[in-house]
């Protein structure tokens, strides 16, 4: 297509030069040149330049220029041009009116369409099939189907264009059944459907419930096959995919004699949409080797979404990224956004640095770009980075949506920066997202974690409580503070209001009973979750059950629960039991649990730290030395804990023996002063302890 347009441009330029030399004043060859420039893709500027050079422009000249404006998407300029034509008495023609109506349809301006309809009536063009079809298209595209139907019914003559406009209007509005009725009426009228007819119907096919209809349409496509082109075949691939019939999509793809890039992208997108990652990757390789086409941004967004799911192997994603750079699409917003999302989702190895490089390479950053980065920082626990990034978004006046608010509030929860969280809450209210499921859930979580259960409850009451998301967050908040009775009340209220329950609901409920020591109540929920409520037990439910029995000292029951699991316990389950062993000093069981943990998560430092602490507490120094030696041999060390403090809307972070803060000298000097004051206030016995602390500092 680009090569064809280039040839047209060269030919138009040669004709232009010849006309200028000839001095011909007749508008006909100039009009042909104007049309040639418009078709060549040279742009509206070239068409306008030619129009200004025409010695005596006629009605055709004006109509051609108007059509060039509409084709270029310059709708406002097109309407101004139409007014100039009207002043010259040139607007009352089928061509001018048709172009103006196409412009109104493209801009979704039904009021302008109604004005043009009045003008058509005054000009005697209301019964013209081309003008009426264009008017019908305006109303249909603007969703005013009753007006479109009235125009259609009043037409003295109908053509394929008018039928297609009405069919497309009903299809796009979601009334596919009525669109199909019109399709059959069109056939009975003796008009054969064309590519536009089938494209409109196929684009509206969505979901398995339309599979039977899709088969009927496919039969019609075969019937009219000689008159239909590649556009319909490509649309059929996507339509079958929407129905879940991937085999039929592939059958159509394989039956296409001469495929274009859209054919390959449609099939690739179908595999990616249905999570058939391996098939999608093999198909992409086939496309590169045999397709004879170069992947575009649609190809890459599909295959990058596939790589995002392959967290176990990030080499695929890096390979695709290299190909993106080689082809020169790294600066394209949609492609780069997909890469950012891919790197942000890799949790096994944090790859936010790679995501940041993609972000910085973007020429045009949109809301998705910013939100993907912010969400990535938040999900990886890089909360300080997330809040710094959020402040940067605010300073750049980037529109904050529900995803950004949710991520920022979660980071405030992690750092316990309540003041900043309250400020973000104010922005949430101003932006109208206070009732959004995920934003309200994040608000509840933040306030609960900060111990502000009253504020958490207020956010809950203001939320849209039709889904389980805010209920689950509120239950977790009360559960973490040991208020099991309120959690039970919330659960019963969910049942009364018929709020859909999910697996998270029961994690919160069992957690509440675990923290409150209500073993019998928690045990009953575990035993009746699937039979009474239809929610199968997951790994996290078993972990909660182990915690329930472990906190109560019923370690045998906790172990029995693990042995009854229908799937292999993960590290989280064993770590929960190991923590219970530490609380109750059950060293024999702890050693057994540790052996499982060292298999499931051999590089999890917390296992070794917990074992080492238990051995120290029981005076088992040789065993402690053995654990520490294993840690050293495996290159593991204790990850230092961090503390955060918020001062004047800025978050400061510290860890043990940390001297990286720019005001470190002032901080330690103040600490020495506080210790000296404390020494004077304490007894002599406490003084010895403080002296020791002071010397260590």
XYZ file of C-alpha atoms in Angstrom:
697
model
C 0.000 0.000 0.000
C 2.803 2.430 0.891
C 4.645 1.596 -2.340
C 1.452 2.101 -4.340
C 0.842 5.497 -2.731
C 4.462 6.472 -3.408
C 4.010 5.733 -7.115
C 0.788 7.783 -7.120
C 2.605 10.699 -5.485
C 5.421 10.600 -8.054
C 2.924 10.456 -10.925
C 0.895 13.338 -9.453
C 4.043 15.436 -9.052
C 4.987 14.893 -12.711
C 1.469 15.818 -13.848
C 1.600 18.886 -11.619
C 4.835 20.077 -13.188
C 3.449 19.514 -16.685
C 0.270 21.481 -15.916
C 2.215 24.427 -14.517
C 4.341 24.578 -17.686
C 1.380 24.206 -20.063
C -0.649 27.126 -18.706
C -3.920 25.213 -19.196
C -6.790 27.096 -17.567
C -9.519 24.452 -17.928
C -10.378 23.143 -14.461
C -10.777 19.490 -15.569
C -7.085 18.411 -15.545
C -6.522 20.444 -12.365
C -9.430 18.640 -10.684
C -7.954 15.299 -11.711
C -4.605 16.347 -10.218
C -6.298 17.434 -6.962
C -8.014 14.040 -6.696
C -4.733 12.248 -7.480
C -2.916 14.063 -4.676
C -5.725 13.194 -2.226
C -5.572 9.509 -3.188
C -1.769 9.393 -2.979
C -1.685 10.188 0.721
C 0.373 13.317 0.154
C -1.853 15.123 2.598
C -4.400 17.852 2.668
C -1.751 20.561 2.235
C -0.887 19.318 -1.275
C -4.561 19.187 -2.298
C -5.123 22.697 -0.967
C -2.059 23.994 -2.844
C -3.353 22.554 -6.102
C -6.811 24.053 -5.485
C -5.271 27.518 -4.980
C -3.424 27.162 -8.311
C -6.554 26.317 -10.353
C -7.211 29.331 -12.650
C -11.011 28.971 -12.559
C -12.172 26.399 -9.937
C -15.598 24.951 -10.621
C -18.086 22.942 -8.520
C -16.057 19.753 -9.052
C -12.960 21.520 -7.709
C -14.771 22.562 -4.544
C -16.309 19.100 -4.074
C -12.917 17.438 -4.521
C -11.338 19.729 -1.928
C -14.197 19.083 0.497
C -13.792 15.310 0.030
C -10.037 15.661 0.669
C -10.748 17.419 3.992
C -13.159 14.675 5.088
C -10.758 11.882 4.055
C -7.953 13.558 6.015
C -10.095 13.809 9.165
C -10.092 17.619 9.167
C -13.778 17.795 10.053
C -13.863 21.350 11.450
C -12.125 22.707 8.334
C -14.506 20.679 6.183
C -17.526 22.347 7.783
C -16.013 25.809 7.308
C -15.356 24.946 3.675
C -18.971 23.803 3.277
C -20.177 27.194 4.540
C -17.986 28.903 1.916
C -19.466 26.653 -0.752
C -22.977 27.440 0.469
C -22.246 31.176 0.177
C -21.219 30.576 -3.448
C -24.303 28.441 -4.144
C -22.228 25.257 -4.548
C -23.361 23.254 -1.499
C -26.682 22.003 -2.916
C -25.267 18.965 -4.685
C -25.249 15.253 -3.993
C -21.447 15.193 -3.785
C -21.124 18.130 -1.384
C -23.936 16.914 0.832
C -22.570 13.358 0.835
C -19.104 14.539 1.926
C -20.596 16.757 4.644
C -22.699 13.884 5.992
C -19.702 11.539 6.001
C -17.865 14.195 8.012
C -20.730 14.410 10.533
C -20.744 10.612 10.863
C -16.974 10.490 11.434
C -17.215 13.205 14.102
C -20.303 11.589 15.710
C -22.302 14.827 15.355
C -26.016 13.883 15.030
C -27.130 17.517 15.454
C -25.088 18.497 12.402
C -26.618 15.554 10.552
C -30.113 16.861 11.390
C -29.186 20.327 10.057
C -27.863 18.783 6.858
C -31.077 16.751 6.587
C -33.105 19.998 6.669
C -30.783 21.451 4.052
C -31.286 18.342 1.876
C -35.079 18.750 2.075
C -34.857 22.442 1.083
C -32.487 21.595 -1.771
C -34.681 18.791 -3.109
C -32.066 16.122 -2.363
C -33.905 14.302 0.427
C -34.937 11.441 -1.875
C -31.513 10.977 -3.388
C -30.342 7.464 -2.451
C -26.711 8.500 -1.901
C -27.531 11.487 0.313
C -30.170 9.527 2.253
C -27.751 6.633 2.795
C -25.142 9.049 4.115
C -27.699 10.604 6.478
C -28.762 7.166 7.670
C -25.090 6.405 8.382
C -24.793 9.547 10.537
C -27.717 8.537 12.765
C -26.619 4.887 12.933
C -23.032 5.721 13.916
C -24.299 8.141 16.571
C -26.520 5.441 18.113
C -29.785 7.160 17.144
C -31.270 4.026 15.630
C -34.899 5.199 15.687
C -33.931 8.194 13.503
C -31.839 5.950 11.276
C -34.747 3.531 10.855
C -37.123 6.388 10.016
C -34.798 7.648 7.277
C -34.403 4.086 5.995
C -38.179 3.446 5.886
C -38.825 6.742 4.063
C -36.255 6.090 1.339
C -37.974 5.570 -2.049
C -35.015 3.528 -3.163
C -32.453 1.583 -1.136
C -29.040 0.314 -2.121
C -26.464 -1.930 -0.426
C -24.899 1.091 1.296
C -28.149 2.033 3.042
C -28.772 -1.547 4.197
C -25.189 -1.828 5.450
C -25.440 1.424 7.420
C -28.553 0.247 9.274
C -27.197 -3.271 9.856
C -23.925 -1.836 11.210
C -25.848 0.529 13.492
C -27.781 -2.296 15.147
C -24.707 -4.532 15.303
C -22.545 -1.859 16.961
C -25.288 -1.088 19.499
C -25.237 -4.743 20.626
C -28.539 -5.699 18.969
C -27.023 -8.394 16.768
C -30.334 -10.271 16.532
C -32.032 -7.302 14.798
C -28.987 -6.860 12.555
C -29.364 -10.482 11.426
C -33.085 -9.938 10.730
C -32.176 -6.989 8.487
C -29.501 -9.112 6.808
C -32.128 -11.691 5.800
C -34.524 -8.938 4.660
C -31.741 -7.530 2.505
C -31.286 -10.910 0.835
C -35.033 -11.213 0.221
C -34.955 -7.782 -1.450
C -32.543 -9.295 -3.958
C -29.451 -7.392 -2.787
C -26.263 -9.389 -2.259
C -24.325 -8.553 0.932
C -20.785 -7.288 0.408
C -17.633 -7.044 2.506
C -19.018 -4.169 4.590
C -22.127 -6.201 5.478
C -20.197 -9.181 6.771
C -17.527 -7.039 8.460
C -20.210 -5.279 10.537
C -21.893 -8.550 11.562
C -18.676 -10.441 12.322
C -17.312 -7.597 14.465
C -20.398 -7.884 16.701
C -20.004 -11.632 17.346
C -18.856 -11.996 20.935
C -19.037 -14.986 23.239
C -19.823 -18.708 22.849
C -23.582 -18.000 22.759
C -23.162 -16.741 19.189
C -21.318 -19.825 17.924
C -24.363 -21.182 16.051
C -24.916 -17.796 14.390
C -21.240 -17.664 13.451
C -21.601 -20.982 11.649
C -24.605 -19.597 9.747
C -22.644 -16.497 8.751
C -19.750 -18.678 7.667
C -22.118 -20.561 5.377
C -23.205 -17.246 3.850
C -19.562 -16.223 3.427
C -18.911 -19.431 1.501
C -22.047 -18.767 -0.612
C -20.936 -15.255 -1.598
C -17.250 -16.148 -1.531
C -16.442 -15.020 -5.055
C -17.525 -11.459 -4.253
C -15.848 -11.240 -0.847
C -12.230 -10.464 -0.103
C -9.589 -10.878 2.544
C -11.267 -8.420 4.941
C -14.139 -10.831 5.594
C -11.853 -13.841 6.077
C -9.760 -11.920 8.603
C -12.877 -10.792 10.458
C -14.136 -14.385 10.520
C -10.901 -15.539 12.204
C -11.472 -13.081 15.047
C -15.210 -13.834 15.250
C -14.645 -17.581 15.616
C -12.018 -16.805 18.251
C -14.583 -14.739 20.196
C -16.857 -17.791 20.126
C -14.065 -19.946 21.532
C -13.825 -21.982 18.312
C -10.057 -21.743 17.771
C -10.007 -24.762 15.444
C -12.423 -22.978 13.079
C -10.313 -19.812 13.235
C -7.252 -21.806 12.255
C -9.173 -23.599 9.504
C -10.114 -20.266 7.934
C -6.551 -18.987 8.305
C -5.098 -22.078 6.632
C -7.639 -21.756 3.805
C -6.599 -18.192 2.887
C -4.564 -18.310 -0.307
C -2.777 -14.975 -0.004
C -2.560 -13.825 3.614
C -1.776 -10.294 4.688
C -0.416 -8.999 8.008
C -3.949 -8.653 9.410
C -4.545 -12.377 8.774
C -1.476 -13.306 10.804
C -2.276 -10.794 13.553
C -5.874 -12.034 13.835
C -4.754 -15.626 14.390
C -1.915 -14.631 16.713
C -4.307 -12.462 18.729
C -6.756 -15.363 18.958
C -4.130 -17.658 20.522
C -2.990 -14.922 22.929
C -6.561 -14.006 23.925
C -7.337 -17.597 24.909
C -4.110 -18.062 26.876
C -2.672 -20.609 24.434
C 0.830 -19.311 25.074
C 2.894 -22.104 23.528
C 0.751 -22.143 20.372
C 1.011 -18.359 20.130
C 4.801 -18.441 20.424
C 5.118 -21.180 17.787
C 2.751 -19.258 15.515
C 4.783 -16.059 15.929
C 7.953 -17.934 14.924
C 6.086 -19.344 11.890
C 4.932 -15.833 11.008
C 8.520 -14.548 11.092
C 9.870 -17.441 9.003
C 7.090 -18.106 6.506
C 4.675 -15.187 6.588
C 6.485 -12.854 4.252
C 5.333 -9.976 6.473
C 7.049 -7.839 9.074
C 5.383 -7.760 12.520
C 3.782 -4.463 13.480
C 2.722 -3.046 16.835
C -0.366 -5.300 16.960
C 1.792 -8.400 16.444
C 4.149 -7.375 19.221
C 1.487 -6.380 21.752
C -0.065 -9.841 21.336
C 3.167 -11.802 21.679
C 4.489 -9.626 24.522
C 1.289 -10.336 26.476
C 2.110 -14.026 26.044
C 5.650 -13.493 27.371
C 4.184 -11.756 30.422
C 2.657 -15.066 31.488
C 5.964 -16.969 31.116
C 7.477 -15.739 34.354
C 9.501 -18.923 34.745
C 11.590 -17.955 31.712
C 12.192 -14.274 31.043
C 14.482 -15.072 28.089
C 11.506 -15.151 25.734
C 10.488 -11.662 26.766
C 14.017 -10.322 26.379
C 14.260 -11.960 22.942
C 11.044 -10.304 21.786
C 12.274 -6.990 23.200
C 15.461 -7.308 21.121
C 13.352 -7.906 18.031
C 11.257 -4.818 18.819
C 14.461 -2.728 18.945
C 15.764 -4.286 15.721
C 12.572 -3.448 13.823
C 12.495 0.060 15.315
C 9.250 -0.068 17.306
C 10.656 0.517 20.802
C 9.438 4.108 20.847
C 5.867 3.157 19.843
C 3.613 3.767 22.836
C 1.472 0.617 22.663
C 4.472 -1.678 22.188
C 6.470 -0.032 24.950
C 3.487 -0.169 27.308
C 3.239 -3.910 26.692
C 6.963 -4.302 27.482
C 6.611 -2.258 30.688
C 3.663 -4.435 31.768
C 5.659 -7.577 30.955
C 8.709 -6.591 33.008
C 6.495 -5.349 35.843
C 4.735 -8.720 36.102
C 7.915 -10.760 36.515
C 7.904 -11.355 40.285
C 10.466 -14.147 40.523
C 13.202 -11.692 39.577
C 12.324 -8.036 40.012
C 12.846 -6.427 36.597
C 11.596 -2.930 37.325
C 14.914 -1.515 36.140
C 14.189 -2.943 32.680
C 10.650 -1.582 32.856
C 12.069 1.848 33.731
C 14.393 1.763 30.709
C 11.398 1.077 28.463
C 9.484 3.896 30.117
C 12.320 6.363 29.592
C 12.642 5.345 25.925
C 9.025 6.328 25.233
C 8.528 9.376 23.042
C 4.876 9.733 24.043
C 3.925 8.486 27.503
C 0.194 7.958 28.067
C -1.778 7.124 31.208
C -1.181 3.392 30.702
C 2.600 3.962 30.650
C 2.592 5.812 33.970
C 0.121 3.462 35.645
C 2.030 0.331 34.616
C 5.211 1.673 36.192
C 3.470 2.793 39.375
C 1.629 -0.530 39.747
C 4.859 -2.448 39.112
C 6.731 -0.600 41.866
C 3.839 -1.148 44.272
C 3.410 -4.854 43.528
C 7.130 -5.532 43.961
C 7.087 -3.907 47.395
C 9.205 -0.966 46.196
C 6.880 1.348 48.046
C 9.252 4.301 48.422
C 9.933 4.208 44.667
C 6.198 3.926 44.022
C 5.393 7.036 46.045
C 8.238 9.007 44.466
C 6.896 7.985 41.073
C 3.372 8.974 42.124
C 4.609 12.444 43.096
C 6.289 12.699 39.700
C 2.951 11.829 38.038
C 1.254 14.592 39.994
C 3.921 17.136 39.088
C 3.554 16.214 35.399
C -0.248 16.666 35.664
C -0.865 13.074 34.570
C -4.507 12.090 35.043
C -4.753 9.736 38.011
C -7.218 6.884 37.533
C -8.399 4.059 39.769
C -5.309 1.904 39.082
C -2.888 4.666 40.053
C -4.849 5.559 43.187
C -5.032 1.919 44.260
C -1.277 1.375 43.790
C -0.361 4.602 45.626
C -2.641 3.776 48.564
C -1.197 0.258 48.838
C 2.294 1.753 49.019
C 1.123 4.137 51.742
C -0.107 1.061 53.627
C 3.277 -0.662 53.315
C 5.121 2.383 54.631
C 2.428 3.354 57.172
C 2.492 6.952 55.948
C -0.976 7.929 57.079
C -0.693 11.651 56.346
C 0.129 11.076 52.673
C -2.601 8.427 52.517
C -5.163 10.953 53.744
C -4.047 13.435 51.083
C -4.479 10.799 48.374
C -7.900 9.968 49.858
C -8.916 13.623 49.337
C -7.830 13.402 45.693
C -9.783 10.151 45.336
C -12.959 11.901 46.493
C -12.343 14.881 44.181
C -11.769 12.545 41.230
C -14.933 10.535 41.889
C -13.253 7.162 42.503
C -14.305 6.712 46.158
C -16.885 4.045 45.235
C -14.569 2.102 42.917
C -14.037 -1.466 44.161
C -10.257 -1.475 44.107
C -9.749 2.085 45.310
C -12.155 1.657 48.244
C -10.474 -1.671 49.052
C -7.067 0.044 49.124
C -8.424 2.809 51.367
C -9.861 0.251 53.799
C -6.579 -1.674 53.796
C -4.505 1.473 54.402
C -6.592 2.739 57.293
C -6.850 -0.738 58.846
C -3.102 -1.274 58.707
C -2.589 2.129 60.341
C -4.945 1.123 63.159
C -7.623 3.600 62.057
C -10.536 1.160 61.940
C -13.092 3.967 62.199
C -11.784 5.573 58.998
C -11.585 2.150 57.373
C -15.222 1.487 58.232
C -16.234 4.898 56.877
C -14.526 4.107 53.556
C -16.308 0.753 53.539
C -19.713 2.352 54.061
C -19.066 4.778 51.178
C -17.981 1.983 48.821
C -20.094 0.165 46.240
C -20.777 -3.028 48.168
C -22.261 -5.082 45.327
C -19.035 -7.099 44.926
C -16.999 -8.961 47.531
C -13.889 -6.748 47.150
C -14.655 -4.052 49.803
C -16.237 -6.657 52.128
C -13.100 -8.786 52.021
C -10.863 -5.804 52.794
C -13.002 -4.765 55.761
C -13.034 -8.332 57.084
C -9.238 -8.498 56.876
C -8.973 -5.189 58.694
C -11.044 -6.400 61.631
C -9.346 -9.828 61.522
C -5.875 -8.296 61.899
C -7.111 -6.486 65.027
C -8.636 -9.623 66.568
C -12.265 -8.508 66.216
C -13.648 -11.852 65.077
C -17.234 -11.121 66.123
C -17.469 -8.140 63.780
C -15.957 -10.244 60.986
C -18.645 -12.874 61.577
C -21.334 -10.173 61.454
C -19.962 -8.894 58.140
C -19.930 -12.428 56.744
C -23.552 -13.005 57.783
C -24.511 -9.655 56.264
C -22.906 -10.730 52.985
C -25.051 -13.863 53.045
C -28.218 -11.869 53.718
C -27.514 -9.383 50.918
C -26.486 -12.224 48.579
C -23.093 -10.649 47.894
C -21.063 -13.159 45.829
C -18.558 -14.980 48.047
C -15.086 -15.855 46.803
C -12.005 -17.627 48.126
C -10.622 -14.377 49.611
C -13.731 -14.006 51.786
C -12.934 -17.275 53.540
C -9.249 -16.431 53.954
C -10.340 -13.347 55.895
C -12.893 -15.289 57.932
C -10.489 -18.078 58.959
C -7.766 -15.499 59.678
C -10.137 -13.715 62.066
C -10.913 -16.934 63.947
C -7.208 -17.801 64.028
C -6.198 -14.463 65.575
C -9.035 -14.663 68.101
C -8.268 -18.271 69.071
C -11.702 -19.520 67.930
C -10.510 -22.931 66.792
C -13.911 -24.642 66.624
C -15.456 -21.866 64.500
C -12.493 -21.791 62.127
C -12.459 -25.582 61.864
C -16.148 -25.616 60.947
C -15.573 -23.122 58.117
C -12.715 -25.230 56.771
C -14.883 -28.333 56.785
C -17.968 -26.739 55.180
C -16.497 -24.239 52.695
C -16.936 -26.432 49.642
C -20.073 -28.376 50.628
C -22.101 -25.452 52.019
C -20.758 -22.434 50.128
C -19.365 -23.995 46.953
C -15.855 -22.568 47.383
C -13.076 -25.191 46.911
C -10.175 -25.039 49.376
C -6.996 -23.482 47.999
C -3.443 -23.438 49.285
C -4.045 -20.217 51.231
C -7.030 -21.752 53.070
C -4.883 -24.644 54.247
C -2.194 -22.187 55.354
C -4.835 -20.315 57.379
C -5.991 -23.622 58.866
C -2.439 -24.511 59.875
C -2.123 -21.084 61.502
C -5.468 -21.619 63.265
C -4.318 -24.862 64.912
C -0.712 -23.708 65.347
C -1.581 -20.568 67.316
C -3.748 -22.669 69.618
C -0.868 -25.102 70.208
C -2.644 -27.969 68.413
C 0.398 -28.818 66.302
C -0.681 -32.416 65.689
C -3.934 -31.194 64.107
C -1.968 -28.702 62.023
C 0.258 -31.478 60.728
C -2.746 -33.735 60.040
C -4.347 -30.953 58.021
C -1.217 -30.667 55.879
C -1.155 -34.437 55.331
C -4.813 -34.350 54.208
C -4.177 -31.755 51.490
C -5.133 -32.973 47.983
C -2.089 -31.204 46.508
C 1.543 -30.740 47.475
C 2.008 -28.128 50.252
C 4.005 -25.084 49.234
C 6.606 -23.155 51.254
C 3.945 -20.834 52.725
C 2.158 -23.761 54.411
C 5.356 -25.236 55.871
C 6.593 -21.810 57.012
C 3.336 -21.250 58.870
C 3.789 -24.536 60.743
C 7.452 -23.750 61.448
C 6.405 -20.430 63.008
C 3.956 -22.289 65.254
C 6.721 -24.694 66.286
C 8.864 -21.746 67.354
C 6.044 -20.246 69.439
C 5.453 -23.515 71.287
C 9.082 -24.734 71.385
C 8.392 -27.992 69.479
C 11.924 -28.598 68.197
C 11.420 -32.148 66.904
C 8.527 -31.159 64.647
C 10.393 -27.989 63.639
C 13.327 -30.052 62.333
C 10.940 -32.203 60.288
C 9.180 -29.131 58.872
C 12.513 -27.473 58.063
C 13.544 -30.496 55.978
C 10.455 -29.965 53.809
C 11.112 -26.231 53.567
C 14.710 -26.712 52.477
C 13.369 -28.731 49.531
C 10.510 -26.374 48.623
C 12.456 -23.123 49.062
C 16.183 -23.867 49.542
C 17.169 -20.205 49.202
C 14.515 -18.768 51.518
C 16.674 -17.091 54.175
C 13.835 -16.833 56.723
C 13.795 -20.634 57.187
C 17.421 -20.645 58.336
C 16.936 -17.551 60.494
C 13.927 -19.075 62.244
C 15.732 -22.383 62.877
C 18.825 -20.584 64.123
C 16.699 -18.535 66.533
C 14.972 -21.670 67.858
C 18.270 -23.460 68.453
C 19.606 -20.386 70.276
C 16.540 -20.200 72.490
C 16.957 -23.845 73.513
C 20.736 -23.566 73.987
C 21.448 -25.941 71.095
C 24.557 -24.065 69.996
C 26.126 -26.762 67.814
C 22.909 -27.094 65.776
C 22.749 -23.304 65.469
C 26.347 -23.261 64.192
C 25.458 -25.943 61.605
C 22.524 -23.877 60.264
C 24.670 -20.756 60.027
C 27.390 -22.698 58.197
C 24.850 -23.977 55.646
C 23.650 -20.395 55.149
C 27.187 -19.204 54.542
C 27.956 -22.029 52.092
C 24.803 -21.203 50.107
C 25.599 -17.498 50.039
C 22.562 -16.521 52.114
C 22.339 -13.777 54.711
C 19.647 -12.211 56.829
C 17.779 -9.528 54.941
C 17.817 -6.418 57.160
C 14.483 -5.005 58.269
C 13.573 -1.489 57.222
C 11.819 1.303 59.058
C 10.096 4.311 57.531
C 9.114 7.690 58.848
C 7.189 10.452 57.085
C 8.355 14.039 57.684
C 6.787 16.931 55.782
C 5.350 14.653 53.091
C 8.731 13.001 52.493
C 9.377 9.345 53.341
C 12.732 8.526 54.990
C 13.850 4.885 55.181
C 16.403 3.262 57.532
C 17.729 -0.182 58.350
C 20.073 -1.550 61.003
C 23.524 0.085 60.989
C 22.405 2.228 58.057
C 24.540 5.331 57.456
C 23.350 6.245 53.958
C 20.938 9.018 54.942
C 22.241 12.480 53.916
C 21.564 13.834 57.442
C 23.095 10.829 59.187
C 25.409 12.876 61.449
C 22.505 14.984 62.786
C 20.372 11.865 63.355
C 23.040 10.056 65.374
C 23.856 13.195 67.355
C 20.180 13.545 68.284
C 20.093 9.868 69.249
C 23.063 10.389 71.600
C 21.304 13.356 73.212
C 18.129 11.307 73.743
C 20.138 8.485 75.295
C 21.816 10.921 77.684
C 18.418 12.291 78.764
C 17.126 8.745 79.232
C 20.178 7.852 81.331
C 19.451 10.653 83.765
C 15.833 9.517 84.140
C 16.497 5.811 84.616
C 17.612 3.833 87.635
C 21.196 2.704 87.994
C 20.220 -0.828 86.854
C 18.687 0.483 83.641
C 21.603 2.850 83.226
C 23.989 -0.041 82.570
C 21.771 -1.222 79.737
C 21.581 2.249 78.223
C 25.364 2.706 78.455
C 25.793 -0.515 76.519
C 23.306 0.632 73.865
C 24.990 4.021 73.661
C 28.432 2.510 73.139
C 27.062 0.230 70.412
C 25.515 3.258 68.689
